[in-house]
XYZ file of N, CA and C in Angstrom:
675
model
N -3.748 -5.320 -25.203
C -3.276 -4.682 -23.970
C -4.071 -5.170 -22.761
N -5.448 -5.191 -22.864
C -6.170 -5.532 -21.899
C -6.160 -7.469 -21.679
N -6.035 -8.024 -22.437
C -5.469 -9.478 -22.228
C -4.069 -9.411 -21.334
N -2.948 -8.948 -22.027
C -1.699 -8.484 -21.120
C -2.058 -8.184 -20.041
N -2.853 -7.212 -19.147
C -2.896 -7.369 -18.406
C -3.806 -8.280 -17.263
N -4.241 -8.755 -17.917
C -4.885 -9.799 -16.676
C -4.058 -11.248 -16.829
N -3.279 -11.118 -18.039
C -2.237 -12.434 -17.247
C -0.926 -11.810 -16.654
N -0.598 -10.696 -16.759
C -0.083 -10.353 -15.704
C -0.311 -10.181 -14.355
N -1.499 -9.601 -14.121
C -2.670 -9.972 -12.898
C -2.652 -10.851 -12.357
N -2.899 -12.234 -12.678
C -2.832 -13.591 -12.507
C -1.988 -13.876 -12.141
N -0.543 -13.894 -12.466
C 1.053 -14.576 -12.547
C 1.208 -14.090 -11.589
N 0.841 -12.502 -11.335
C 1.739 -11.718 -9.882
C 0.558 -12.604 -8.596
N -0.544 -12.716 -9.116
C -1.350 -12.730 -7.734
C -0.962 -14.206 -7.361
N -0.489 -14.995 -8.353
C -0.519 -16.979 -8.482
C 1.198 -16.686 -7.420
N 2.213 -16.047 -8.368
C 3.210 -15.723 -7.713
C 3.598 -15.366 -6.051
N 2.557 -14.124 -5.946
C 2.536 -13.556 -4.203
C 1.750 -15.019 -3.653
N 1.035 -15.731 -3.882
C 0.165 -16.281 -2.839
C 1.370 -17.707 -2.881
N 1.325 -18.242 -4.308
C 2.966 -19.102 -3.553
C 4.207 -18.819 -2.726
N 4.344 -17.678 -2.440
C 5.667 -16.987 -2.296
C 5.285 -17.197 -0.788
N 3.896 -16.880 -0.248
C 3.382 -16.207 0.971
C 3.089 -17.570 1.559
N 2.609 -18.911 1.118
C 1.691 -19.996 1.481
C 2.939 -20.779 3.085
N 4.378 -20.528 2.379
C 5.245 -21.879 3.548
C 5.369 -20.776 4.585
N 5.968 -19.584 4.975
C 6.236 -18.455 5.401
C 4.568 -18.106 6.401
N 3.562 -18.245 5.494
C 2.344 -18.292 6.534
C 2.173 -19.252 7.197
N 2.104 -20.545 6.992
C 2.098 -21.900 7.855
C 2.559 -21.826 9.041
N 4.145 -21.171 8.853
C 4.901 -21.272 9.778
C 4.598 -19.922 10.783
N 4.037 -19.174 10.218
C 3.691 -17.998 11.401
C 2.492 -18.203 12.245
N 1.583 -19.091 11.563
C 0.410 -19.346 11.719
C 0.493 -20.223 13.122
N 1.742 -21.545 12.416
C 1.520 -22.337 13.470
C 2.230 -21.684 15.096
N 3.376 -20.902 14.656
C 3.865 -20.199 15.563
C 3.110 -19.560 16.600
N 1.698 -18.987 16.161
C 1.317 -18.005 16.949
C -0.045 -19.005 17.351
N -0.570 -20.056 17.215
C -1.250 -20.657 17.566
C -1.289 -21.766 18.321
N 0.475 -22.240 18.497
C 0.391 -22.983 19.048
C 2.019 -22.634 20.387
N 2.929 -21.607 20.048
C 3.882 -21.322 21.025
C 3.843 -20.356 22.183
N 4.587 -20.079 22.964
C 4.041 -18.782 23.894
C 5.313 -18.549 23.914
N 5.887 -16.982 23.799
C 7.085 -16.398 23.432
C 6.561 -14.596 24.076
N 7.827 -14.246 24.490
C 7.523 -13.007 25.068
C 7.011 -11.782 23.508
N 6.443 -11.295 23.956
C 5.806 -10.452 22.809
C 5.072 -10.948 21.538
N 4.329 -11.790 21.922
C 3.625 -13.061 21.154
C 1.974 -11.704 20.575
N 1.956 -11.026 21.333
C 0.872 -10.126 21.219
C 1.003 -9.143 20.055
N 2.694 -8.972 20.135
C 3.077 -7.456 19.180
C 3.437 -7.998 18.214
N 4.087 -9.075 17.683
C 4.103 -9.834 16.781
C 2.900 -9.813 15.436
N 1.836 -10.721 16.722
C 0.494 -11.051 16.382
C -0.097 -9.133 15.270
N 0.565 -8.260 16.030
C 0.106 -7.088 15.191
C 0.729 -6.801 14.104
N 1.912 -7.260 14.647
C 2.910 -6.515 13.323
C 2.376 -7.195 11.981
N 2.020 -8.611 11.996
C 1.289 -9.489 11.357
C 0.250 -9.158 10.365
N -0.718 -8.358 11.146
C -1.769 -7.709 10.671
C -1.715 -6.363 10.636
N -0.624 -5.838 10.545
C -0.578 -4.328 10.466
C -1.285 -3.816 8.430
N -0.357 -4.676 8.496
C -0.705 -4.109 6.408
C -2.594 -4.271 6.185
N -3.278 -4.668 7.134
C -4.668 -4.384 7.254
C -4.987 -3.001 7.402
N -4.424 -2.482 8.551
C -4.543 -1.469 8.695
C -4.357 -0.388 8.462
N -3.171 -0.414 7.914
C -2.140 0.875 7.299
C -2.690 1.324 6.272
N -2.635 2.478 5.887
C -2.974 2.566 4.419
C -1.905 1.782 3.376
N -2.116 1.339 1.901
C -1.466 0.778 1.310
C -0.414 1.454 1.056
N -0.575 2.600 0.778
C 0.401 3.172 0.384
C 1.732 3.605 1.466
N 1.046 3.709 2.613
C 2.334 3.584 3.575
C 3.424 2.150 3.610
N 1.994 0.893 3.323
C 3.055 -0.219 3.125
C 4.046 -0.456 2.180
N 3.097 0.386 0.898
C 4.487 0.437 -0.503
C 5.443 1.299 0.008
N 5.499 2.402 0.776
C 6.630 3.337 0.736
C 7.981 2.565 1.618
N 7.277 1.597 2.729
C 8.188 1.119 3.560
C 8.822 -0.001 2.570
N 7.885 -0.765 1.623
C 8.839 -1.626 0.599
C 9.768 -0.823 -0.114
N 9.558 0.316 -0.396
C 10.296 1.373 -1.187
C 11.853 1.585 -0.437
N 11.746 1.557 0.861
C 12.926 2.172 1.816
C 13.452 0.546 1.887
N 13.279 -0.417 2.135
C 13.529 -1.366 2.145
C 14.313 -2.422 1.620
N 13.439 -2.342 -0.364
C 14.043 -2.969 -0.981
C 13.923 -2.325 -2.644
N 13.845 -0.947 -2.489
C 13.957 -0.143 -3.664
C 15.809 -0.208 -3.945
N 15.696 0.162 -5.226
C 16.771 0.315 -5.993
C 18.268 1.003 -5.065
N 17.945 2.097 -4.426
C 18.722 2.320 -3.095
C 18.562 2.277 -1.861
N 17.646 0.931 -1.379
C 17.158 0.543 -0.374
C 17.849 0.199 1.107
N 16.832 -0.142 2.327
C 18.458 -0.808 2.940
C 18.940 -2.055 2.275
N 17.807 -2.830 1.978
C 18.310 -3.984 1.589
C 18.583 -4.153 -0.170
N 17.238 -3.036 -0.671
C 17.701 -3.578 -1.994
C 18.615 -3.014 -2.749
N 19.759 -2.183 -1.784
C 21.099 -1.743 -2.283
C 22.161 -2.466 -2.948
N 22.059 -3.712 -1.485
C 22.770 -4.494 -1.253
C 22.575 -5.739 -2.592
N 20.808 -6.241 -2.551
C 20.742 -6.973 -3.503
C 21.366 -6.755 -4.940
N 21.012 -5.455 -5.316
C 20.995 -4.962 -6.381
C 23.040 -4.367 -6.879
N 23.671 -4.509 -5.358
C 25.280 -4.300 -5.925
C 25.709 -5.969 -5.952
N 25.485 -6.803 -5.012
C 26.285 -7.849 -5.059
C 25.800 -8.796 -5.846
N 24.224 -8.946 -6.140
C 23.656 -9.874 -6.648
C 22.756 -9.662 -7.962
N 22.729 -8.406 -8.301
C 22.241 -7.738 -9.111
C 20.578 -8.075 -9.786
N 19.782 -8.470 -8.250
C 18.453 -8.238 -8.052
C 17.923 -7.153 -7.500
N 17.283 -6.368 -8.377
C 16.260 -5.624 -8.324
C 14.672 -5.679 -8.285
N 13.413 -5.209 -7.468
C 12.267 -5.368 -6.944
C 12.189 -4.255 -7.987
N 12.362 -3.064 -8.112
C 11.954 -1.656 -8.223
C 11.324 -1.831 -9.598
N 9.884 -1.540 -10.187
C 9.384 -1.467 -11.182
C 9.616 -2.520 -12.131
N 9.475 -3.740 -11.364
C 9.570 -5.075 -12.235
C 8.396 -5.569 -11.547
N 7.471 -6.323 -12.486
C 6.231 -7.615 -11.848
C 7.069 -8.185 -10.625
N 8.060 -8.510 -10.053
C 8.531 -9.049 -8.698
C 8.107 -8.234 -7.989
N 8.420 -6.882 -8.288
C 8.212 -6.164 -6.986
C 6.718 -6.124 -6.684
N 5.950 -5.543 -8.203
C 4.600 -5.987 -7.822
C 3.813 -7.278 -6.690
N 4.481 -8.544 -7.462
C 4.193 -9.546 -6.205
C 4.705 -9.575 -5.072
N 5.737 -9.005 -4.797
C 5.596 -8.376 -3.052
C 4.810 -7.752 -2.826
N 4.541 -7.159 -3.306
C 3.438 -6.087 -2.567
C 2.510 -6.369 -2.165
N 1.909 -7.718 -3.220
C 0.542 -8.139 -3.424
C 0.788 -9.268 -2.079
N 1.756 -10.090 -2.183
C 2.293 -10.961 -0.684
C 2.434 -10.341 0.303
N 2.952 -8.896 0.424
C 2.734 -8.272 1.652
C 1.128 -8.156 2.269
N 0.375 -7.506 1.505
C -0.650 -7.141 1.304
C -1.684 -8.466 1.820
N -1.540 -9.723 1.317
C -2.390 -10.920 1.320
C -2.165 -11.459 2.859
N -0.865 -11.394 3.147
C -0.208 -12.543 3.770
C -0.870 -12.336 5.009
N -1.788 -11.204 6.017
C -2.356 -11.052 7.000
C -3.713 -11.807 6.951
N -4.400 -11.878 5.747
C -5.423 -12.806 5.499
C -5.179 -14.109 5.974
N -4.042 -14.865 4.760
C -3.841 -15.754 4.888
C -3.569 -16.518 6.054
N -2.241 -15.696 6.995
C -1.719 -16.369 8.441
C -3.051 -16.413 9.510
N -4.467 -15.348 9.199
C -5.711 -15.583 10.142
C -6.083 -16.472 9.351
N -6.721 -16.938 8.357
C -7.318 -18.266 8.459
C -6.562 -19.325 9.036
N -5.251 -19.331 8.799
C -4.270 -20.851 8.593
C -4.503 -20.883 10.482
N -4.047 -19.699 10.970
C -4.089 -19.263 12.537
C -5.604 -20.424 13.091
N -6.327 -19.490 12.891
C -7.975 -19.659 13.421
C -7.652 -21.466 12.930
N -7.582 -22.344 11.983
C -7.348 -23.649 11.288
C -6.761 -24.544 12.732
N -5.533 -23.669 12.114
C -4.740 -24.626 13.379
C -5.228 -24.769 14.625
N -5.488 -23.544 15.215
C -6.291 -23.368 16.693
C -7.136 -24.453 17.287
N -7.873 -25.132 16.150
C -8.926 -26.227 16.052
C -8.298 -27.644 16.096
N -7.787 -27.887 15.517
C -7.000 -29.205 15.195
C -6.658 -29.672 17.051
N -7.460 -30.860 16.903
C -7.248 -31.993 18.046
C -5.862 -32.148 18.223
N -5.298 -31.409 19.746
C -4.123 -31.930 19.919
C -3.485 -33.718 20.122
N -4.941 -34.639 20.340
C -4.712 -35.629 21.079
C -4.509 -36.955 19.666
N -4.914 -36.493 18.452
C -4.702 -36.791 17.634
C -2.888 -36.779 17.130
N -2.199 -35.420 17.369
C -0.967 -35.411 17.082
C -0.381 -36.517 18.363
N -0.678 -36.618 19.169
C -0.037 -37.184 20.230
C -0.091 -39.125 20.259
N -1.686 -39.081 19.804
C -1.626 -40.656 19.698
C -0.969 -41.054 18.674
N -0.592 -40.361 17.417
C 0.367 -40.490 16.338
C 1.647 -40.894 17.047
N 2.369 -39.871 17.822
C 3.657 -39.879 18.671
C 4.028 -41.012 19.361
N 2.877 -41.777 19.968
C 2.691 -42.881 20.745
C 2.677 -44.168 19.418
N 2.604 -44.066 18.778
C 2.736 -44.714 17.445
C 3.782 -44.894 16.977
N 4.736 -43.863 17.538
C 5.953 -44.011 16.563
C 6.355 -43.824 15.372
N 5.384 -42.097 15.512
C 5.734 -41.477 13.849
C 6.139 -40.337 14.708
N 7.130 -40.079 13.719
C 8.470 -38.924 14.267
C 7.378 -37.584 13.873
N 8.042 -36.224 14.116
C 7.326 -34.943 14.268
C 7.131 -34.544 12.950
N 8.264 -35.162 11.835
C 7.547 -34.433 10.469
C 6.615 -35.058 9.845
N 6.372 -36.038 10.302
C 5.631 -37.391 9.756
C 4.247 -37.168 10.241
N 4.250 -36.660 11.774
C 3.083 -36.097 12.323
C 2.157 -34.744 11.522
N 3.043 -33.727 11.228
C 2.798 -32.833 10.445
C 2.372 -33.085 9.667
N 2.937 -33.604 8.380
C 2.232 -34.050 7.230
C 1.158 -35.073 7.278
N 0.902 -35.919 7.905
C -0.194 -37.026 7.679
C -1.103 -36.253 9.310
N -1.092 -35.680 10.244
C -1.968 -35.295 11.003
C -2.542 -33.878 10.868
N -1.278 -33.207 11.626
C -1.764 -31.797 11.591
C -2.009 -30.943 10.433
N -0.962 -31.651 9.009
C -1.470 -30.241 8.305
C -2.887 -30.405 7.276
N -3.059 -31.760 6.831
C -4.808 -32.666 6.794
C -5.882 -31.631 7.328
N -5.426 -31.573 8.933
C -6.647 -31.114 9.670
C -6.727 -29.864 9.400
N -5.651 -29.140 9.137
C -5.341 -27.748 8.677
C -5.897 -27.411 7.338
N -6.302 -27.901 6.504
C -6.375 -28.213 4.888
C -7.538 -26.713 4.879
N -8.437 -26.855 5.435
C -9.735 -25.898 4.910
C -9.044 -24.335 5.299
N -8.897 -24.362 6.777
C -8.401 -23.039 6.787
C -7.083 -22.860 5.545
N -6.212 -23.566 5.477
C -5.326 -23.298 4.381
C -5.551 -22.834 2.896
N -6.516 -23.493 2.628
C -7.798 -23.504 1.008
C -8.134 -21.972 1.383
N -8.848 -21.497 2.340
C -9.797 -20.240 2.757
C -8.340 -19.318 2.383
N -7.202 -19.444 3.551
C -6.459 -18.542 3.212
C -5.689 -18.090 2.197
N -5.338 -19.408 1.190
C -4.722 -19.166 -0.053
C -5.479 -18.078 -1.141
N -6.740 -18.389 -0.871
C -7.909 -18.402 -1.726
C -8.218 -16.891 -1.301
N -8.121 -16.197 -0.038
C -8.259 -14.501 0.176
C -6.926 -13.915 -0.027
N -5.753 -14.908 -0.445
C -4.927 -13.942 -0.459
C -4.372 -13.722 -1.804
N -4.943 -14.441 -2.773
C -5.032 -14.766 -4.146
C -6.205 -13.415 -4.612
N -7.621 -13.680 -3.923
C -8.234 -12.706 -4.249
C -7.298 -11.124 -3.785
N -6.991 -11.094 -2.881
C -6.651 -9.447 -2.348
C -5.682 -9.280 -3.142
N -4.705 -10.537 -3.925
C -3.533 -9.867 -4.591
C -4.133 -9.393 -6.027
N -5.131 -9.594 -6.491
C -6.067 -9.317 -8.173
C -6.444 -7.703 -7.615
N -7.009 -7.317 -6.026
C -7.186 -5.998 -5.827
C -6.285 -5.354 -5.737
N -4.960 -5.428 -5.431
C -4.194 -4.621 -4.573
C -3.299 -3.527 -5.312
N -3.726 -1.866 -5.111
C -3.261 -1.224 -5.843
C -2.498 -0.179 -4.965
N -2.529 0.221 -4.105
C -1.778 1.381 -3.730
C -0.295 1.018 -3.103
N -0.138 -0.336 -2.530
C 1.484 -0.604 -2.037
C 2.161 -0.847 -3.704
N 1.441 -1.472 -4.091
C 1.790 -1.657 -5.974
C 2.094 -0.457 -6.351
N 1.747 0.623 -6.666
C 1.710 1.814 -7.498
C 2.712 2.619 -6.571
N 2.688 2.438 -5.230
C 3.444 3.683 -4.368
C 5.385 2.321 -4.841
N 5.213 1.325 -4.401
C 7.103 0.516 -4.602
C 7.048 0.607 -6.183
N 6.421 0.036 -7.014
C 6.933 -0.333 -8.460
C 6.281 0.648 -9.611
N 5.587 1.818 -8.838
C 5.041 2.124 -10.105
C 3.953 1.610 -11.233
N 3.543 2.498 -12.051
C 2.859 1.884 -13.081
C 3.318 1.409 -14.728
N 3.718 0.774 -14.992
C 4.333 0.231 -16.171
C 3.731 -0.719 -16.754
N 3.098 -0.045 -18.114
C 2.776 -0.814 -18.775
C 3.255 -2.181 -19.203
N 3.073 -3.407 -19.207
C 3.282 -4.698 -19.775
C 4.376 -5.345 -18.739
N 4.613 -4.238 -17.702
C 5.555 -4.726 -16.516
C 5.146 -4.759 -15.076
N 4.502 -3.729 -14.573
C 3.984 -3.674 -13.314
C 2.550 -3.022 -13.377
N 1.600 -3.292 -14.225
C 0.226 -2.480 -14.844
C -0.984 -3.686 -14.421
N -1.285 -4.069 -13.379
C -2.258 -4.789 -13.059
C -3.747 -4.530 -13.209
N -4.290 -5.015 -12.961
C -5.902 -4.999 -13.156
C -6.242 -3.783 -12.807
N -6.213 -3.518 -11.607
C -6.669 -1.942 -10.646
C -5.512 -0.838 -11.254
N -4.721 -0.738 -11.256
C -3.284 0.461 -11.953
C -4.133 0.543 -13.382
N -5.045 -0.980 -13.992
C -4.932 -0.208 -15.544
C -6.595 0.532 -15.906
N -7.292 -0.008 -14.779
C -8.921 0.836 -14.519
C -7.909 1.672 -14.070
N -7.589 2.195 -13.403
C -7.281 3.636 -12.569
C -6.764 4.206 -13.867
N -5.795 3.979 -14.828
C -4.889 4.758 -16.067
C -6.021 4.875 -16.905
N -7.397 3.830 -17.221
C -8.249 4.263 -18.446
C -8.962 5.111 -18.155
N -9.477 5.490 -16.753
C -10.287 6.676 -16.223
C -9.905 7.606 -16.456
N -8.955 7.974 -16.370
C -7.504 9.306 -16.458
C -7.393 9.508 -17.953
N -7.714 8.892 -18.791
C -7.817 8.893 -20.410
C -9.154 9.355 -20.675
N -9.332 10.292 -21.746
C -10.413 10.492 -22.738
C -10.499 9.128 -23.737
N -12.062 8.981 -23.463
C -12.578 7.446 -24.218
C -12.156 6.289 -23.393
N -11.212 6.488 -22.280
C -10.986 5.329 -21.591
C -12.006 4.471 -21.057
N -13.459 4.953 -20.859
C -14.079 4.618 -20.138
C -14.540 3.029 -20.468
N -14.670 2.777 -21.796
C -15.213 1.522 -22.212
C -14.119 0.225 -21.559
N -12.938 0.681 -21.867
C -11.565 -0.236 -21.298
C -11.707 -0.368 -19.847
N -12.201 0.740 -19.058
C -12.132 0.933 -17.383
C -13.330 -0.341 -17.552
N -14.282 -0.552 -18.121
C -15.972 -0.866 -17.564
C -15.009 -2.633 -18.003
N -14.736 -2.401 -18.989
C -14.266 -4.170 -19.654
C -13.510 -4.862 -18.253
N -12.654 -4.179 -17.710
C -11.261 -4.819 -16.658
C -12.468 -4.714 -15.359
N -12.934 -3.779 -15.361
C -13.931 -3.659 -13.578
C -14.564 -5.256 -13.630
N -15.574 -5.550 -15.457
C -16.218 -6.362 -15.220
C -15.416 -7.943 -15.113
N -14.171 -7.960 -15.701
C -13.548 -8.991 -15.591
C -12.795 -9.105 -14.055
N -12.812 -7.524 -13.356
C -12.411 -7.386 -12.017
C -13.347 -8.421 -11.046
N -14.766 -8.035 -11.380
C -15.894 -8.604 -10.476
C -15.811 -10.519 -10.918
N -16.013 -10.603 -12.276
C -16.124 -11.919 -12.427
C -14.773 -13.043 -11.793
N -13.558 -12.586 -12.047
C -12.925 -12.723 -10.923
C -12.688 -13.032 -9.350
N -12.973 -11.703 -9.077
C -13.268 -11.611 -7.013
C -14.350 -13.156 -6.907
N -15.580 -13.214 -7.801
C -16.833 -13.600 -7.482
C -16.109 -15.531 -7.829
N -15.491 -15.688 -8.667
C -14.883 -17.034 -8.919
C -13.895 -17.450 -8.264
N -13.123 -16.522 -7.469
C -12.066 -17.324 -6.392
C -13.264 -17.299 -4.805
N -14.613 -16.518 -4.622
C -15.205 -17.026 -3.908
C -15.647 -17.897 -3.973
N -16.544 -18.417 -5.059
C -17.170 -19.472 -5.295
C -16.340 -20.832 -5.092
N -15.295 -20.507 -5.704
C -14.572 -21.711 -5.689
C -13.697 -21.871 -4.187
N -13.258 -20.996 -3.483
C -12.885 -20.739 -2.695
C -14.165 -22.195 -1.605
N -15.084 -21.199 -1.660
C -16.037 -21.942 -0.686
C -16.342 -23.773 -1.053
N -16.327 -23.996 -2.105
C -16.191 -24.990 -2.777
C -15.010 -26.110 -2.753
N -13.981 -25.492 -2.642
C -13.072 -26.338 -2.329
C -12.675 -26.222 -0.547
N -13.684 -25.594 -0.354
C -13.519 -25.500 1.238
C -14.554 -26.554 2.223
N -15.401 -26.949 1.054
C -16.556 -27.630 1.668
C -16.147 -29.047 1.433
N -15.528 -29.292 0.048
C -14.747 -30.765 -0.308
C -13.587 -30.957 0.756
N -12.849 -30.309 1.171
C -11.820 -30.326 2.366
C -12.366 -31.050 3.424
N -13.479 -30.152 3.898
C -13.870 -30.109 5.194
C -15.171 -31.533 4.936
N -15.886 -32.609 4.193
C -16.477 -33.901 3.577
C -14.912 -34.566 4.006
N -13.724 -34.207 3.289
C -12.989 -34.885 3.418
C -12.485 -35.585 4.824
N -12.359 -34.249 5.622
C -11.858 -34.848 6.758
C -12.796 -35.187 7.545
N -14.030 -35.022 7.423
C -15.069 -36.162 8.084
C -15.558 -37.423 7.452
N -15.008 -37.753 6.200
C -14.734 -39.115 5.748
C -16.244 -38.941 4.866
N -16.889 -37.764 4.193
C -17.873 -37.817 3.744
C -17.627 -38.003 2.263
């Protein structure tokens, strides 16, 4: 049971942070590099799931894209996808949850990147996607690494938008934190709570390490070290 769940753990958190990575780029670069009326309220709405309690963010996934949702009515009559108490819904939550991390590093990344570099490219006669990929998103690489890498970690924590949209279900939506929280709540649970906390910590402590690590090879890289 306790194996089950940490590759479920894994899949949802590997899942939300792919789901979240093209969708952040593009907000990232949006807000770092365009000027658009309400560029400020945006910028919050962005980072609201920081602030909120989690569980307000699960309830709004709940109204949203629950089983009689606004939207996941619709999914769930015409297309017959359902979020509600399946590992999907879990990795929304955990992508909701991450994705404010992620769009501030990628944000703060981009912010940096030499405009005069994209431009002498242009003068070169490499078209704008060509620029992207071989200039700007290179220079982008570390903040991108940093942000994948906190939003990977926050999706291994993330328990209350999880538990408030999908519930707790064993071998289906029962993550790392849902299954310490269920062994505490058990007589004798305690040995199972201490096993997942410590595989909780060794965890958090290895997407830092490595986190910083592949952040330092990035950043050698683009100074040609």
């Amino acid at each position: 049971e306790e194996i089950g769940v940490l590759l479920l753990s894994l899949k949802v958190a590997a899942v939300a942070m792919a789901a979240s990575l093209p969708f952040a780029v593009a907000v990232a670069l949006a807000l770092a590099r365009l000027r658009f009326p309400g560029k400020s309220i945006v910028r919050g709405i962005v980072q609201l799931p920081l602030i909120l309690p989690p569980v307000v963010t699960g309830f709004f996934l709940l109204i949203l894209l629950g089983r009689n949702g606004l939207i996941g009515a619709w999914l769930y009559s015409a297309l017959g996808i359902s979020f509600s108490f399946r590992w999907t819904g879990a990795a929304i939550a955990a992508a909701v949850m991450g994705f404010p991390l992620m769009v501030r590093a990628i944000r703060l990344s981009a912010e940096t990147v030499d405009r005069r570099l994209e431009q002498a490219a242009a003068t070169l006669g490499a078209g704008r996607w060509r620029i992207f990929t071989s200039v700007t998103l290179p220079l982008m690489l570390p903040g991108i690494v940093t942000g994948v890498l906190l939003s990977f970690g926050r999706s291994l924590g993330e328990f209350g938008a999880t538990i408030t949209f999908v519930s707790n279900i064993p071998g289906e939506t029962r993550t790392l934190p849902l299954a310490i929280y269920t062994f505490t709540q058990i007589p004798d649970g305690d040995a199972a709570a201490l096993r997942l906390v410590i595989i909780s910590v060794a965890l958090s402590l290895a997407t830092l390490v490595g986190g910083e690590y592949l952040n330092q090879r990035a950043t050698a890289r683009l100074h040609g070290r």
